[in-house]
Short mmCIF file of C-alpha atoms in Angstrom, two decimals:
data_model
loop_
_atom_site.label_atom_id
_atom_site.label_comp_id
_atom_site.label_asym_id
_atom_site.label_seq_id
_atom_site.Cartn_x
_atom_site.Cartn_y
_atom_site.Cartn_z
CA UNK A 954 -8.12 1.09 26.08
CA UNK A 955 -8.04 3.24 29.06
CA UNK A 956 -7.47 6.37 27.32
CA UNK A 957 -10.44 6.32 25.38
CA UNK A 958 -11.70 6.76 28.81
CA UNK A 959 -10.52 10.33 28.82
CA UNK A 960 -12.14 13.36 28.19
CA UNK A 961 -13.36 13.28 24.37
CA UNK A 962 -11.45 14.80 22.04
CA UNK A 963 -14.61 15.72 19.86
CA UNK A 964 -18.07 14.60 20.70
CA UNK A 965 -18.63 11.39 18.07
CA UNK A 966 -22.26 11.01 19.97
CA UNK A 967 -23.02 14.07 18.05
CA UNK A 968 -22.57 12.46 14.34
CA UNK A 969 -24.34 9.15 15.85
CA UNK A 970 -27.50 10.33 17.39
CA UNK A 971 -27.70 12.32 13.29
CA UNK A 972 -30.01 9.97 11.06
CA UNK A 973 -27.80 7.53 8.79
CA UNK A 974 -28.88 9.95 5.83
CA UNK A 975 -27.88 13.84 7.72
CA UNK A 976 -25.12 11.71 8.96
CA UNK A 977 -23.15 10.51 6.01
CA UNK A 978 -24.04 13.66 3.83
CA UNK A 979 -22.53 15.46 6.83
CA UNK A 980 -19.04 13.65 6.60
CA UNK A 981 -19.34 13.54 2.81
CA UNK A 982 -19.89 17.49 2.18
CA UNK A 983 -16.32 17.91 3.37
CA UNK A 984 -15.11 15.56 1.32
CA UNK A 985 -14.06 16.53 -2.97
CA UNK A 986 -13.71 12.85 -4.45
CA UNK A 987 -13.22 14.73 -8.09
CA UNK A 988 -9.38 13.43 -8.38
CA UNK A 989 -9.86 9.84 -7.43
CA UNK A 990 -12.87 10.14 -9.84
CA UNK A 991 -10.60 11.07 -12.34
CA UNK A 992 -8.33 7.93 -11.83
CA UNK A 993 -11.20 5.54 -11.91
CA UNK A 994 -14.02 6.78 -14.50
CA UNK A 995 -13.25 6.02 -18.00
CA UNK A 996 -11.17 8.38 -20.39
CA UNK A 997 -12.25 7.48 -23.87
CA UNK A 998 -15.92 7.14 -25.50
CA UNK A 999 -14.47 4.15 -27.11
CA UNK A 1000 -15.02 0.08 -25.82
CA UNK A 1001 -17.73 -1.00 -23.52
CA UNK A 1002 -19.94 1.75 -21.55
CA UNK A 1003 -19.05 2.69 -18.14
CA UNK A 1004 -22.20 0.88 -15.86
CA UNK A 1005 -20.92 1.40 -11.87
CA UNK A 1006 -21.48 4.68 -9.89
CA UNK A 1007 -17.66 4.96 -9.12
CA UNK A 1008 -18.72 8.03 -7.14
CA UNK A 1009 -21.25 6.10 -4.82
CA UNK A 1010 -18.42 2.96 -4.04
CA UNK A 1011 -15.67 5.80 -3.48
CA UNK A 1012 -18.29 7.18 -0.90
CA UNK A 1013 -19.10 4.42 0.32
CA UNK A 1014 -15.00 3.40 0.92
CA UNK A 1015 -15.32 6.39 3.64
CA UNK A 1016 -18.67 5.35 4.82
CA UNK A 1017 -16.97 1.55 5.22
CA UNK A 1018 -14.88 2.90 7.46
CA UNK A 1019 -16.87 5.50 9.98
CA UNK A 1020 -19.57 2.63 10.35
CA UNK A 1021 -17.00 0.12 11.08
CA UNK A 1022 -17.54 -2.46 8.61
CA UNK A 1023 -14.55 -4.68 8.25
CA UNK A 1024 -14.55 -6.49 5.21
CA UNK A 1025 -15.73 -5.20 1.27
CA UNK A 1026 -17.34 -8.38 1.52
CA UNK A 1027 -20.03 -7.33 4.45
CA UNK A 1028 -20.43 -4.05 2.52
CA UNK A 1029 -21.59 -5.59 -0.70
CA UNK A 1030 -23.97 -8.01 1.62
CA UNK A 1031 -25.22 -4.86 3.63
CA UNK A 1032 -25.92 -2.77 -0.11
CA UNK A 1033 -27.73 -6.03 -1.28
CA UNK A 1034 -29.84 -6.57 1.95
CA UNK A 1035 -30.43 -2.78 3.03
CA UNK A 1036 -32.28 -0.49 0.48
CA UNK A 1037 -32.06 2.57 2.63
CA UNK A 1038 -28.37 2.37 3.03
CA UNK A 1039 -27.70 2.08 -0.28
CA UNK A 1040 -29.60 5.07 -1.53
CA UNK A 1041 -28.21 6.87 1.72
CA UNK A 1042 -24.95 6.27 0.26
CA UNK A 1043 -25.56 7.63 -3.06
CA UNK A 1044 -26.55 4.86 -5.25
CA UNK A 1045 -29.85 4.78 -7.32
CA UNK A 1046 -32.40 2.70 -6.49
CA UNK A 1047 -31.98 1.39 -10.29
CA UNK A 1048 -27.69 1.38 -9.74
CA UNK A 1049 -26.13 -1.97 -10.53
CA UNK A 1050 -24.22 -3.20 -6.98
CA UNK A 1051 -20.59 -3.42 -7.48
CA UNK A 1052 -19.33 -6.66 -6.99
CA UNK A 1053 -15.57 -7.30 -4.72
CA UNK A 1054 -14.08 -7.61 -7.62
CA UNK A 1055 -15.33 -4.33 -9.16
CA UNK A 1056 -14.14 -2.72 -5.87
CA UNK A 1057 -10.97 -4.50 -6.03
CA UNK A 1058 -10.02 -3.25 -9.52
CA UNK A 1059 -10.98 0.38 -7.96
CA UNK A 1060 -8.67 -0.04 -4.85
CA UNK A 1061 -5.44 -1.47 -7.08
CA UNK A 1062 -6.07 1.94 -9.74
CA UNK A 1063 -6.83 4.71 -6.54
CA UNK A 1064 -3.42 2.87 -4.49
CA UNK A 1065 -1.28 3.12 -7.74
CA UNK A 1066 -1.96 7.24 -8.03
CA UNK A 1067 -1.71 9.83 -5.30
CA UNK A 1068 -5.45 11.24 -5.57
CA UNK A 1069 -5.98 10.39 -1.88
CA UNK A 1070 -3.00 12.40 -0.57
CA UNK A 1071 -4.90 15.29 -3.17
CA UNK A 1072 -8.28 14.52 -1.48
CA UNK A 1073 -6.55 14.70 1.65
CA UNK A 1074 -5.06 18.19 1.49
CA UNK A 1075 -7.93 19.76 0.66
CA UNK A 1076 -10.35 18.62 3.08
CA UNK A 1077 -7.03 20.12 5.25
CA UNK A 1078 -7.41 23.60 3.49
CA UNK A 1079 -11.06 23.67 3.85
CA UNK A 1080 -10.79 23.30 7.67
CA UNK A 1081 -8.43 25.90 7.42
CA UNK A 1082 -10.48 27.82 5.56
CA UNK A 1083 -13.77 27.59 7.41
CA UNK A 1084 -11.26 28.75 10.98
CA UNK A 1085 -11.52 25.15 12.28
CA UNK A 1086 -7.63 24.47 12.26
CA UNK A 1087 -5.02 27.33 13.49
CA UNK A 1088 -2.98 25.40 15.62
CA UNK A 1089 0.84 26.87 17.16
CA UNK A 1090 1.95 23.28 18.45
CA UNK A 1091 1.82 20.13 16.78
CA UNK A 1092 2.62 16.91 17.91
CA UNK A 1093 4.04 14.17 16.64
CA UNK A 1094 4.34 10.25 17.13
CA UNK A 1095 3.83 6.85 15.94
CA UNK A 1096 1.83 3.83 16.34
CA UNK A 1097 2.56 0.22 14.90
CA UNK A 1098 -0.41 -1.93 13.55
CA UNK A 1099 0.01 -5.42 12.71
CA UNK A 1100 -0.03 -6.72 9.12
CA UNK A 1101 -2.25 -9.77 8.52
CA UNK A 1102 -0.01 -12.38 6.14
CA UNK A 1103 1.95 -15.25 7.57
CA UNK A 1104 5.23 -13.65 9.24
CA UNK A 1105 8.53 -14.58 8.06
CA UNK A 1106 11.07 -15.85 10.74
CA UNK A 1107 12.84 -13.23 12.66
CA UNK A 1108 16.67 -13.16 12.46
CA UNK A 1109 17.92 -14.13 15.72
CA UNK A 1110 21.27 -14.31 14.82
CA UNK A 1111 23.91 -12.21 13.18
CA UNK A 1112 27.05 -13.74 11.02
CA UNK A 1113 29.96 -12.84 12.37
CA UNK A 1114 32.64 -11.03 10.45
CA UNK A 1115 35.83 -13.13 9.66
CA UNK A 1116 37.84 -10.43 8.40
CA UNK A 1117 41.19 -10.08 9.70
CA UNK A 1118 40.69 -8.25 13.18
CA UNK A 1119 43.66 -5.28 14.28
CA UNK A 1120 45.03 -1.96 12.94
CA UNK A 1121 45.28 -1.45 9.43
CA UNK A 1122 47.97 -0.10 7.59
CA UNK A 1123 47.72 3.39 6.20
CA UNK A 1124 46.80 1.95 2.39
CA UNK A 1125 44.27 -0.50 3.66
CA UNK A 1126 42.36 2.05 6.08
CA UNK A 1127 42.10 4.83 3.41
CA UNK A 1128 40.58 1.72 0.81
CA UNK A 1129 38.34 0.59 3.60
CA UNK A 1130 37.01 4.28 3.94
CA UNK A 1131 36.88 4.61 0.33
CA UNK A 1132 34.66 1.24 0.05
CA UNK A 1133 32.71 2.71 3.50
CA UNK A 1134 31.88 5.68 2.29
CA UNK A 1135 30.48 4.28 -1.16
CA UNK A 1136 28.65 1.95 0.52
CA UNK A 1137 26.98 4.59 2.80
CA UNK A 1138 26.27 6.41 -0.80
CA UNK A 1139 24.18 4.13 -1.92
CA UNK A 1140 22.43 2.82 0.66
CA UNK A 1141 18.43 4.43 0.84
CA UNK A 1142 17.09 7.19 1.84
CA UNK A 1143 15.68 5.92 4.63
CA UNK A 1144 18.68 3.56 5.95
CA UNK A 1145 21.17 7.01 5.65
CA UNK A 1146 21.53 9.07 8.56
CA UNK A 1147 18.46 11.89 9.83
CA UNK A 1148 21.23 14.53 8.80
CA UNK A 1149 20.87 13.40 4.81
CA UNK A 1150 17.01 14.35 5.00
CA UNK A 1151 17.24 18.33 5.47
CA UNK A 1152 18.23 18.90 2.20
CA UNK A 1153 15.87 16.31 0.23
CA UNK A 1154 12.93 17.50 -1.35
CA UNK A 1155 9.44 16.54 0.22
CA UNK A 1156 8.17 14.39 -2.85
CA UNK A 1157 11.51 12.47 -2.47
CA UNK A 1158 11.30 12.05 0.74
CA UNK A 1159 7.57 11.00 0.67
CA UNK A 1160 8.73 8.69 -2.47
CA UNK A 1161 11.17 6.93 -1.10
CA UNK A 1162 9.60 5.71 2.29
CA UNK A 1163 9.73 1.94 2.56
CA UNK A 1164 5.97 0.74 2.62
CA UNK A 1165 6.69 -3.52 2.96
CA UNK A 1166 5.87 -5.25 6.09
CA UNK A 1167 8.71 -5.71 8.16
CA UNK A 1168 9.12 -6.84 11.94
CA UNK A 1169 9.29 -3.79 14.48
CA UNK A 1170 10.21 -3.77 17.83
CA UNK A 1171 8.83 -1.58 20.91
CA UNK A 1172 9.29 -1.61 24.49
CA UNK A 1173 6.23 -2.97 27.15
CA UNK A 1174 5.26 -1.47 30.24
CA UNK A 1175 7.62 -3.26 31.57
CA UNK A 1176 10.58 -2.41 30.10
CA UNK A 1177 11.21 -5.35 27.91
CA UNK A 1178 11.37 -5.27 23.71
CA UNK A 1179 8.21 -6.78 22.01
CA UNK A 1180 8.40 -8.16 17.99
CA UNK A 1181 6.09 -7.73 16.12
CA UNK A 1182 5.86 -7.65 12.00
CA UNK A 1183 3.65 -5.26 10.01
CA UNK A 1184 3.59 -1.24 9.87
CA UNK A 1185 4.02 1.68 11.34
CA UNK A 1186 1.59 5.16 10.94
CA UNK A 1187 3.59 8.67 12.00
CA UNK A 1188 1.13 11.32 12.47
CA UNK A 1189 1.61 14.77 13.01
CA UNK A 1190 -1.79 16.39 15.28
CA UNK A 1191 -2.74 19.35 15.90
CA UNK A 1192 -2.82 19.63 19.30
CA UNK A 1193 -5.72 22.41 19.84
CA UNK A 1194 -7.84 21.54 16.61
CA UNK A 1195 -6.91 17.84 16.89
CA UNK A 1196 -6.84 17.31 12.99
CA UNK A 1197 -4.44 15.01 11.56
CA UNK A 1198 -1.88 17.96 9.58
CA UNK A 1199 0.32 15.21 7.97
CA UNK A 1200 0.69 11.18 8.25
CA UNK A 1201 3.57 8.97 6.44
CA UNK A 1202 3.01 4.91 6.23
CA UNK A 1203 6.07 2.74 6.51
CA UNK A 1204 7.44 -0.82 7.34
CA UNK A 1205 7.32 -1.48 11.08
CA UNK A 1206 11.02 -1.32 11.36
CA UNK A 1207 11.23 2.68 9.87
CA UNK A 1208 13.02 4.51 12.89
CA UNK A 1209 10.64 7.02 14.48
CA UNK A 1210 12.77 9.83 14.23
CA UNK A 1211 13.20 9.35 10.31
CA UNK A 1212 9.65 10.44 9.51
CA UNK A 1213 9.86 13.50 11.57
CA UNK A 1214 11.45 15.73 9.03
CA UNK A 1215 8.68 14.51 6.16
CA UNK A 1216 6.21 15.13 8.78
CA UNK A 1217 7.30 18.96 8.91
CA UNK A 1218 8.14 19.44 5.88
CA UNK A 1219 4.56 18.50 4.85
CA UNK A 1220 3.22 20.96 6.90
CA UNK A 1221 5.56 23.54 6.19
CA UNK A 1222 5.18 23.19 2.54
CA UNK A 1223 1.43 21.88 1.85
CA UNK A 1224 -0.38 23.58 4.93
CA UNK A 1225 1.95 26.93 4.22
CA UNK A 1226 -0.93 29.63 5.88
CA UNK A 1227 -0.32 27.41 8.71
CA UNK A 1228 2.17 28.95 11.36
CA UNK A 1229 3.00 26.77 13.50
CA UNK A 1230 5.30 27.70 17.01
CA UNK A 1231 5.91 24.53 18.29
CA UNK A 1232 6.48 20.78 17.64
CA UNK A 1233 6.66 18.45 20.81
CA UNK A 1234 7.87 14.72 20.89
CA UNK A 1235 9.03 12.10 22.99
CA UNK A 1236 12.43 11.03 23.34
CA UNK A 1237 12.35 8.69 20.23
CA UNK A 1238 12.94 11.85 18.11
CA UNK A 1239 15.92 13.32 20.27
CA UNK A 1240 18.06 14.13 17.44
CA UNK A 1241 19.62 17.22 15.97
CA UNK A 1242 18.87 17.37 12.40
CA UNK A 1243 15.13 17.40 13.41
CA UNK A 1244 15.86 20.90 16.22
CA UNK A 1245 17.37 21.55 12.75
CA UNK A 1246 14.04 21.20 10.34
CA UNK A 1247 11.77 22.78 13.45
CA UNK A 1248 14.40 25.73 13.70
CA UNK A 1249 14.21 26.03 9.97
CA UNK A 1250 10.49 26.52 10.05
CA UNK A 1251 11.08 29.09 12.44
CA UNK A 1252 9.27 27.35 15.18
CA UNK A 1253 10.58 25.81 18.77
CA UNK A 1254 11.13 22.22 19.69
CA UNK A 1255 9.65 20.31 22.97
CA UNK A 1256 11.10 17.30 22.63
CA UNK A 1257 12.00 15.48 25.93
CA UNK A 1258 15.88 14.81 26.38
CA UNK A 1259 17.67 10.99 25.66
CA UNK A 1260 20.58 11.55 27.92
CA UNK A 1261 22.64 8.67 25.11
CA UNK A 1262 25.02 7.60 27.62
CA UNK A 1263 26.44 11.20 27.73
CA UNK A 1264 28.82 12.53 30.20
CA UNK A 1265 26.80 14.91 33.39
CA UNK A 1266 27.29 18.35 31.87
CA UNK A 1267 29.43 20.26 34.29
CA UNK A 1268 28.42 23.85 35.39
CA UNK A 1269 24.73 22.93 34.52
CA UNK A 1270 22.07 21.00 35.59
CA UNK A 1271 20.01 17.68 34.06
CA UNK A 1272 17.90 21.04 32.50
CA UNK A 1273 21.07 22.87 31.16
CA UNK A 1274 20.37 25.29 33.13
CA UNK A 1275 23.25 27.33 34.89
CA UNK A 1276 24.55 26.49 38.35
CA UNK A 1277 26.45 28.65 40.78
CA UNK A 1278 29.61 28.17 42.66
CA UNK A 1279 27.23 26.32 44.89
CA UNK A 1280 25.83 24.27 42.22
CA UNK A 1281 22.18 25.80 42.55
CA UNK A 1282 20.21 26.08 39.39
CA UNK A 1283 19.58 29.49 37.59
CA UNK A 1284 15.88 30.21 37.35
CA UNK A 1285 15.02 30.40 33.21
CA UNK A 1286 13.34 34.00 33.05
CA UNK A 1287 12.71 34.84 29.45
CA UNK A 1288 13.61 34.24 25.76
CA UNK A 1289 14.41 37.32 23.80
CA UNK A 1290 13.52 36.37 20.30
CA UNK A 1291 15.29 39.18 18.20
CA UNK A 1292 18.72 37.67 19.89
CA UNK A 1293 17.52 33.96 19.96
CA UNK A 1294 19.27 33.98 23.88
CA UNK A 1295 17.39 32.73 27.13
CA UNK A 1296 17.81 34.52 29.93
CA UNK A 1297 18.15 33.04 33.31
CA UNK A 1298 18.14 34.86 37.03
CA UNK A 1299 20.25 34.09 40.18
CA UNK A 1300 18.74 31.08 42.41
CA UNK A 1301 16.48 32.19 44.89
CA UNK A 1302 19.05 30.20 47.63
CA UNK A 1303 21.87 32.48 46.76
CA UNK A 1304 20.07 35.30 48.49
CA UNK A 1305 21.72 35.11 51.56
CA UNK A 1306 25.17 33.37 50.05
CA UNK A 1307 28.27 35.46 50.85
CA UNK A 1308 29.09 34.95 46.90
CA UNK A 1309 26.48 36.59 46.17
CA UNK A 1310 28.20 40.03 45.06
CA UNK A 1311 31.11 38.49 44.68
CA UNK A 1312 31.99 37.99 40.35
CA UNK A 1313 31.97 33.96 40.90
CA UNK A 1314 28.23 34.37 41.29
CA UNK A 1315 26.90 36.41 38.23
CA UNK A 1316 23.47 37.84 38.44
CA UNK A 1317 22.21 37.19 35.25
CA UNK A 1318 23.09 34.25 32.76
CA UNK A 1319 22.22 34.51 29.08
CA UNK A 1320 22.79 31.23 26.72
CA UNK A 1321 22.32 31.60 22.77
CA UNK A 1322 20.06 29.12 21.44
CA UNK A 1323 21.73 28.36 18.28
CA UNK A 1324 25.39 27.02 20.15
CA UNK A 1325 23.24 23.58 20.84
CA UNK A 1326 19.63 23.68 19.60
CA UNK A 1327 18.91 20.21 21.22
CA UNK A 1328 19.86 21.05 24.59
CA UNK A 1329 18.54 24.86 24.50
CA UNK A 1330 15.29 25.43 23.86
CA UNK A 1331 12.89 28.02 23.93
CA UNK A 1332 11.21 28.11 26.47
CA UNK A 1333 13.93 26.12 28.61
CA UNK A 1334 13.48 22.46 29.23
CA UNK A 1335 12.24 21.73 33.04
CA UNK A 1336 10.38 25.48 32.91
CA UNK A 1337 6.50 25.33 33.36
CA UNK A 1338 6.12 26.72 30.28
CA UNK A 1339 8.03 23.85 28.46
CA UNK A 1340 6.01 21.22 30.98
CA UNK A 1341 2.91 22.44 29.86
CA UNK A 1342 3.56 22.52 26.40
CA UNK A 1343 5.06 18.82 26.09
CA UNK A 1344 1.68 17.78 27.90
CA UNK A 1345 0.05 18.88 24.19
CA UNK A 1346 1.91 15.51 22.90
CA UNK A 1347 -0.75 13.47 24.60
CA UNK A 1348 -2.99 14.37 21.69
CA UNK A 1349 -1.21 12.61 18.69
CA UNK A 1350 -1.51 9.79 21.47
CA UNK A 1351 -5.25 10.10 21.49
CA UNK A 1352 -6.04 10.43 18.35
CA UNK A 1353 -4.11 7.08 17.63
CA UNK A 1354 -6.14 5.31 20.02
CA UNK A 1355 -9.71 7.21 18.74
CA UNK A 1356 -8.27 5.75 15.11
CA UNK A 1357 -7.65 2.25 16.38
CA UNK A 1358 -11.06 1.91 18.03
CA UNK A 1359 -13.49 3.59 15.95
CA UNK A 1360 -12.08 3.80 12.98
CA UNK A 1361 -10.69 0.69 11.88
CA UNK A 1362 -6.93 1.25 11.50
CA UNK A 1363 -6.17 -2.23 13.30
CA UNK A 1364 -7.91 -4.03 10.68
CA UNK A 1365 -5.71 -3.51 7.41
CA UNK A 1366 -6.41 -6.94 5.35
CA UNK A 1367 -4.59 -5.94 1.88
CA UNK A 1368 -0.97 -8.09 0.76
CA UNK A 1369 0.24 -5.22 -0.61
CA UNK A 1370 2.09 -2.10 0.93
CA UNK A 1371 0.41 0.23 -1.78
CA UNK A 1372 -3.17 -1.47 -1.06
CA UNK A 1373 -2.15 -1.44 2.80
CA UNK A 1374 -1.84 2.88 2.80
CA UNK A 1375 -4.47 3.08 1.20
CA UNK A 1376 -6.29 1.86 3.87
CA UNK A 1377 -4.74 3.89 6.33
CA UNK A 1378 -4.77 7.11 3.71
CA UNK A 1379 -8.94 6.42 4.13
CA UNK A 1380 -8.85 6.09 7.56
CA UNK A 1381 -7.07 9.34 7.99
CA UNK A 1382 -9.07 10.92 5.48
CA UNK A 1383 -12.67 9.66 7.47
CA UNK A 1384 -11.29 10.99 10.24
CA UNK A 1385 -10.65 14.47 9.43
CA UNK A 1386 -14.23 14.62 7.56
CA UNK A 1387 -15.95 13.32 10.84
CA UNK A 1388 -14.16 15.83 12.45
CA UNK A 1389 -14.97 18.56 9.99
CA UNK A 1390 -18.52 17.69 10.31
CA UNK A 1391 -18.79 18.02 14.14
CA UNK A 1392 -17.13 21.45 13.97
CA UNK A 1393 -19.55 22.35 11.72
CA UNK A 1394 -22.25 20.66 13.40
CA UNK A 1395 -21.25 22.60 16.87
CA UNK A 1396 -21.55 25.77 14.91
CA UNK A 1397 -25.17 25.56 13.34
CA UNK A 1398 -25.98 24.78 17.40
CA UNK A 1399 -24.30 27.79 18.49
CA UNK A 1400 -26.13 29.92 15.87
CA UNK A 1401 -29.14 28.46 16.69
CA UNK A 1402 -29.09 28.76 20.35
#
């Protein structure tokens, strides 16, 4: 992958040249495993007595993944054949292994509760707390990874309708909007329009995401559409601290612009202390109700522009920015916050224009966000503040690829949607440790130097 090539985003040399023991108890410390603990340990004194370290195998889940070991089966081989390890890993020399099985029955009770997401959130807060993650701009994409069961056949073609084609009369239009508009109520969450999602709760929202494998469809480099069936991860990354804030799983045929709005709304509600002042995307997400969330959280959007097969705006340029009678573009000087209005300046080329103190060339143009949030922004799109802040998007981009190669997200084995996230909920979760660890790391060196 060439842009693993790029400059690092943290220094993973730095856990790797630790010793396997400084190394794991490193990632681990940052780490509180107490609420999947309390899903898997036994709640009564009654029936047989409890005989696996469930803390050790729910460490060594996050080990699994930071030392790249693909299967449960190779980890059980690796405990059986490797004293060190497993003693580095928590067990007692005198601990009974855990079969597959055992760690199967552990993987269906953690994917059936939400103590990862809890696990999750506070390794977050801790970060927070320790002045590792204050980031202003987040960024926010999606990757697809392919599931590993036998795809069904994609649907090539469509049945056409046979219904009577023409005008209807006034009784049957106002039935068929009736019968429309009752089908559009109770169609999912997720299949509604972006619009329905501003006013849904976040635990809703988070509920109701479709987790089954389903065929997706992207675009090459060369401009053609590419099938393929499995998943999709949308993470939201912070782009100075470069911690994952907030991920959602879903089939591979979720829109990307319908996870945006659970994205913020994660980080708005379960990251609060966090202010953030931006939130750039690509074009996938050009659509209003998300301006609508950011605006909401009283932050900006840099999102780049999907022109939709909409009419050349007249009286502005592909920016929105104001031309004169000579159709030169107005220079985007400043955003006054209090007002929410951006304030642009006469071209530099109208210097010398005879308009120029003539009223059909106005001095200075001001343009309230808030009349079109998607095409005014703040800064202005096509400023070089608003270039240099969509450039932050390249680190979602990079941590997808720093997930994919070293930390196993390609290689999600489970049937199951439930069993599948929780997967990805690890790999997100060894992540952020790792990355914990190096800040910390980085600091003891700076102390001691």
């Amino acid at each position: 992958m060439p842009i693993i090539r790029q400059e690092s985003l943290f220094d993973m040399q730095v856990l790797y040249d630790l010793e396997p023991t400084h190394r794991f108890n490193s990632i681990l410390s940052g780490i509180d495993i107490h609420p999947i603990l309390n899903v898997v340990t036994k709640k009564s004194r009654f029936g047989p007595p409890q005989t696996l370290n469930y803390a050790a195998m729910i460490y060594l889940l996050i080990v699994r993944i930071t030392e790249r070991i693909p299967f449960i089966k190779d980890l059980v081989k690796r405990l059986e054949s490797d004293l060190r390890f497993k003693v580095d890993c928590g067990f007692l020399v005198s601990d009974e292994i855990p079969s597959e099985a055992s760690y199967s029955r552990m993987i269906t009770w953690v994917s059936e509760s939400d103590a990862l997401e809890i696990v999750q959130e506070c390794t977050l807060l801790m970060a927070m707390s320790e002045g590792f993650i204050s980031d202003e701009i987040v960024a926010i994409d999606a990757t697809h990874v392919e599931a590993r069961d036998c795809a069904p056949q994609k649907k090539e073609a469509v049945e056409k309708e046979t219904k009577k084609r023409g005008r209807k009369k006034k009784e049957e239009r106002e039935q068929w909007l009736a019968e429309k508009a009752e089908e559009e109520a109770s169609l999912p969450l997720y299949e509604k329009k972006i619009a329905d999602q501003l006013d849904i709760l976040l635990s809703e929202l988070r509920a109701s995401v479709p987790i089954h494998p389903e065929w997706g469809v992207k675009k090459n480099s060369e401009g053609k559409n590419v099938f393929w069936f499995g998943f999709k991860i949308h993470l939201a990354v912070g782009a100075e601290s470069q911690y994952i804030l907030q991920s959602l799983f879903s089939s591979g045929n979720l829109n990307d612009g319908k996870a945006a709005i659970p994205l913020l709304k994660g980080i708005q509600e379960r990251l609060a202390s966090l202010k953030i002042a931006y939130a750039t995307m690509d074009a996938g997400y050009d659509y209003a109700p998300i301006y609508e969330q950011v605006y909401r959280m009283g932050a900006q959007s840099v999102i780049a522009y999907n022109k939709k097969n909409e009419p050349e705006p007249i009286g502005f340029d592909r920016h929105f920015a104001p031309t004169c009678v000579c159709e030169h573009s107005y220079r985007y000087d400043s955003f006054d916050k209090k007002h929410e209005t951006l304030k642009y300046t006469r071209p530099s080329e109208c210097a010398d224009c005879p308009l120029a103190h003539d009223s059909l060339c106005q001095k200075v143009y001001k343009k309230k966000i808030t009349d079109d949030l998607r095409k005014y922004t703040a800064p202005a799109r096509g400023s070089l503040k608003w270039k240099q802040l969509y450039k932050a998007r390249s680190a979602v981009e990079r941590v997808n690829a720093y997930l994919k190669g070293y930390f196993l997200l390609n290689q999600i084995y489970h049937r199951t949607g439930k069993k599948a996230k929780l997967h990805v909920d690890l790999v997100q979760l060894a992540y952020n440790a790792s990355k914990l660890a190096i800040d910390r790391l980085k600091v003891l060196q700076t102390i001691a130097a």
